[in-house]
Coordinates of C-alpha atoms in Angstrom, one line a residue:
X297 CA 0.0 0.0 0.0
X298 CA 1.5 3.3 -1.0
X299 CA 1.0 6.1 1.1
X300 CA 1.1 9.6 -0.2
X301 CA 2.4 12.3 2.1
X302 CA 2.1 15.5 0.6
X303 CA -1.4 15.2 -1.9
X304 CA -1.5 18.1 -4.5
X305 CA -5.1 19.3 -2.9
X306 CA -3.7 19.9 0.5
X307 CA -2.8 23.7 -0.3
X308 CA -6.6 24.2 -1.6
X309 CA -8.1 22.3 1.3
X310 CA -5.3 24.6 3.5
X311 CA -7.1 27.9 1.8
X312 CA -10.5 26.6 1.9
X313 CA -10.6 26.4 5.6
X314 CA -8.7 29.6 6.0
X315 CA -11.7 31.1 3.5
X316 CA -14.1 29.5 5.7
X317 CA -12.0 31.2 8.7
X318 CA -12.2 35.2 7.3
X319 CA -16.0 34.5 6.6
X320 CA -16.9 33.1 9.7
X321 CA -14.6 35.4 11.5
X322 CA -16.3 38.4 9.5
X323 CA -19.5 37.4 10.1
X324 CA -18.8 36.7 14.3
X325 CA -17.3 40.4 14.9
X326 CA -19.8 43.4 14.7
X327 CA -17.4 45.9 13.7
X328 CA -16.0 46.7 10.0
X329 CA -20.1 47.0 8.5
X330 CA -18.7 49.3 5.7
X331 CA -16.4 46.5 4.1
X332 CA -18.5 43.4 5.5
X333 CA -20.2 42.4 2.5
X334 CA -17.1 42.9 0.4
X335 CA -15.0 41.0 2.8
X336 CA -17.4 37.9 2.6
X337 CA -17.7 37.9 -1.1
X338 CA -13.4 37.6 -0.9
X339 CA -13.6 34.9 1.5
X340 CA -16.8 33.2 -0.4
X341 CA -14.9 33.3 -4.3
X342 CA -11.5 32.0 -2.2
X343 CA -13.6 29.2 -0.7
X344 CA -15.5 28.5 -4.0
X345 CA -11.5 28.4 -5.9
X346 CA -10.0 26.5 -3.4
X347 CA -12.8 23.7 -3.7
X348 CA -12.9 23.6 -7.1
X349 CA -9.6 22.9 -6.9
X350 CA -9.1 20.6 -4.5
X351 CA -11.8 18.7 -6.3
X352 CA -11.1 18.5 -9.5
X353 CA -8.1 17.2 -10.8
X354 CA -5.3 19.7 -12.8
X355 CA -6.3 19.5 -16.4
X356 CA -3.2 18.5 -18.8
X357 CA -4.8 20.4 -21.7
X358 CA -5.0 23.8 -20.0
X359 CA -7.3 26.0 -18.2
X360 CA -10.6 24.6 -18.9
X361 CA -13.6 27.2 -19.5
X362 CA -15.3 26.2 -16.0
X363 CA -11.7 26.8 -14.5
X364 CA -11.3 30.4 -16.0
X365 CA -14.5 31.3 -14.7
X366 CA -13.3 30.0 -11.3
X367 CA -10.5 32.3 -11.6
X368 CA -12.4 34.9 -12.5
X369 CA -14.3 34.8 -9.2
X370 CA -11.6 36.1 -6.8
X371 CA -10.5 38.7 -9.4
X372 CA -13.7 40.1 -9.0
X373 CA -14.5 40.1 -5.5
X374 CA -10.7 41.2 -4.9
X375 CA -11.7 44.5 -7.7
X376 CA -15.1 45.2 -5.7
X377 CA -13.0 45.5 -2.3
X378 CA -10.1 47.5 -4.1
X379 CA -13.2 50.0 -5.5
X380 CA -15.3 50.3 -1.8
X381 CA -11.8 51.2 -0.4
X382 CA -11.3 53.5 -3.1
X383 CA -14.1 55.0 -2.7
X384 CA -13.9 55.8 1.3
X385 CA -16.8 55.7 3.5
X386 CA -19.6 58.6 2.2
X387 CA -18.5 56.5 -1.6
X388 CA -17.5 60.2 -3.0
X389 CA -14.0 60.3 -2.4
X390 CA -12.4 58.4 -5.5
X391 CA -11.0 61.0 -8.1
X392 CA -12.8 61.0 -11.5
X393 CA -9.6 59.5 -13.6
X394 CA -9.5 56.4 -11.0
X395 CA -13.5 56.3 -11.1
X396 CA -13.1 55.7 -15.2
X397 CA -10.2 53.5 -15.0
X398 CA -11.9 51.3 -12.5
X399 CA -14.9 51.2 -14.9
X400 CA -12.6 49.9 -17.9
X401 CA -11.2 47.1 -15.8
X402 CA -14.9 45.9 -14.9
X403 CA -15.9 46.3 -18.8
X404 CA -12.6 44.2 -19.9
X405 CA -13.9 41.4 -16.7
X406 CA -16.9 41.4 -18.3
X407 CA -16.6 40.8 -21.7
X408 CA -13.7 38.2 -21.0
X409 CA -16.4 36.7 -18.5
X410 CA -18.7 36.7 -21.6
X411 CA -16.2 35.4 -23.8
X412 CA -15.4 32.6 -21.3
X413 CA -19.5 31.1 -21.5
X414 CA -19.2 30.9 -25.3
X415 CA -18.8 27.4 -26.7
X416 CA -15.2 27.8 -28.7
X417 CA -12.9 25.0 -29.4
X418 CA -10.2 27.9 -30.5
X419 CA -10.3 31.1 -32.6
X420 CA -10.4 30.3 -36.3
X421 CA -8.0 27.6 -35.8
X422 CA -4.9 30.3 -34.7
X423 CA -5.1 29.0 -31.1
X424 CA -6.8 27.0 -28.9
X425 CA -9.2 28.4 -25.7
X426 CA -6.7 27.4 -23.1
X427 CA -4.2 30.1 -24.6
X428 CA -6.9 32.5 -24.6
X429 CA -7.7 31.5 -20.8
X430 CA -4.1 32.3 -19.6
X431 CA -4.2 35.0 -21.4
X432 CA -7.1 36.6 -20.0
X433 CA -5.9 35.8 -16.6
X434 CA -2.6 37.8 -17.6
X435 CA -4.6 40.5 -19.0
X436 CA -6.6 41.1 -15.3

């Protein structure tokens, strides 16, 4: 019987506990309302990665469509947390030029969001969706 002592899911399981730590944490202290709700959704798309993760095995043909959307999940909670800070507490202190750049970085989430639910093999034969996965992830 072989016994494995270091599984590749132990990191994910490691994060998914520590997600389900920050959340339960959040939700046990009364202080911090401003940021709560941003703070959970962080902990929620870390738990929901780490899972997914943990439970499905790597893919050896890339970064699969249901994966990129998984990594998409953090990205935005972690861009929602970044613009509430950004935005102080009466949500009128962020400058205009950091209010518009904000908006282009949700617009390019989106549309590779969108891009990510269409059902591709590759782009007219030049590459297949894998590369176009990693590169989207680069991109954000």
């Amino acid at each position: 019987m072989d016994y494995v002592l270091f599984s590749p899911a132990y990191p994910f399981i490691a994060a998914a506990v520590l997600s389900a730590l920050l959340m339960g944490y959040v939700l046990m202290v009364g202080a911090g309302r401003i940021l709560r709700f941003h703070i959970m959704a962080v902990g929620l798309a870390g738990l929901v990665w780490s899972t997914y993760y943990a439970v499905v095995p790597a893919a050896s043909g890339g970064l699969s469509a249901p994966g990129f959307l998984v990594e998409l999940m953090p990205l935005l909670a972690w861009y929602g947390l970044l613009e509430r800070l950004l935005r102080g507490p009466y949500l009128q202190s962020m400058p205009e030029l950091v209010r518009r750049g904000i908006r282009w970085v949700w617009l390019v989430v989106l549309v590779v969001g969108m891009a990510a639910l269409l059902p591709m093999t590759g782009i007219s034969g030049i590459a297949a969706m894998p590369d176009f996965y990693y590169l989207g992830i680069l991109l954000l």
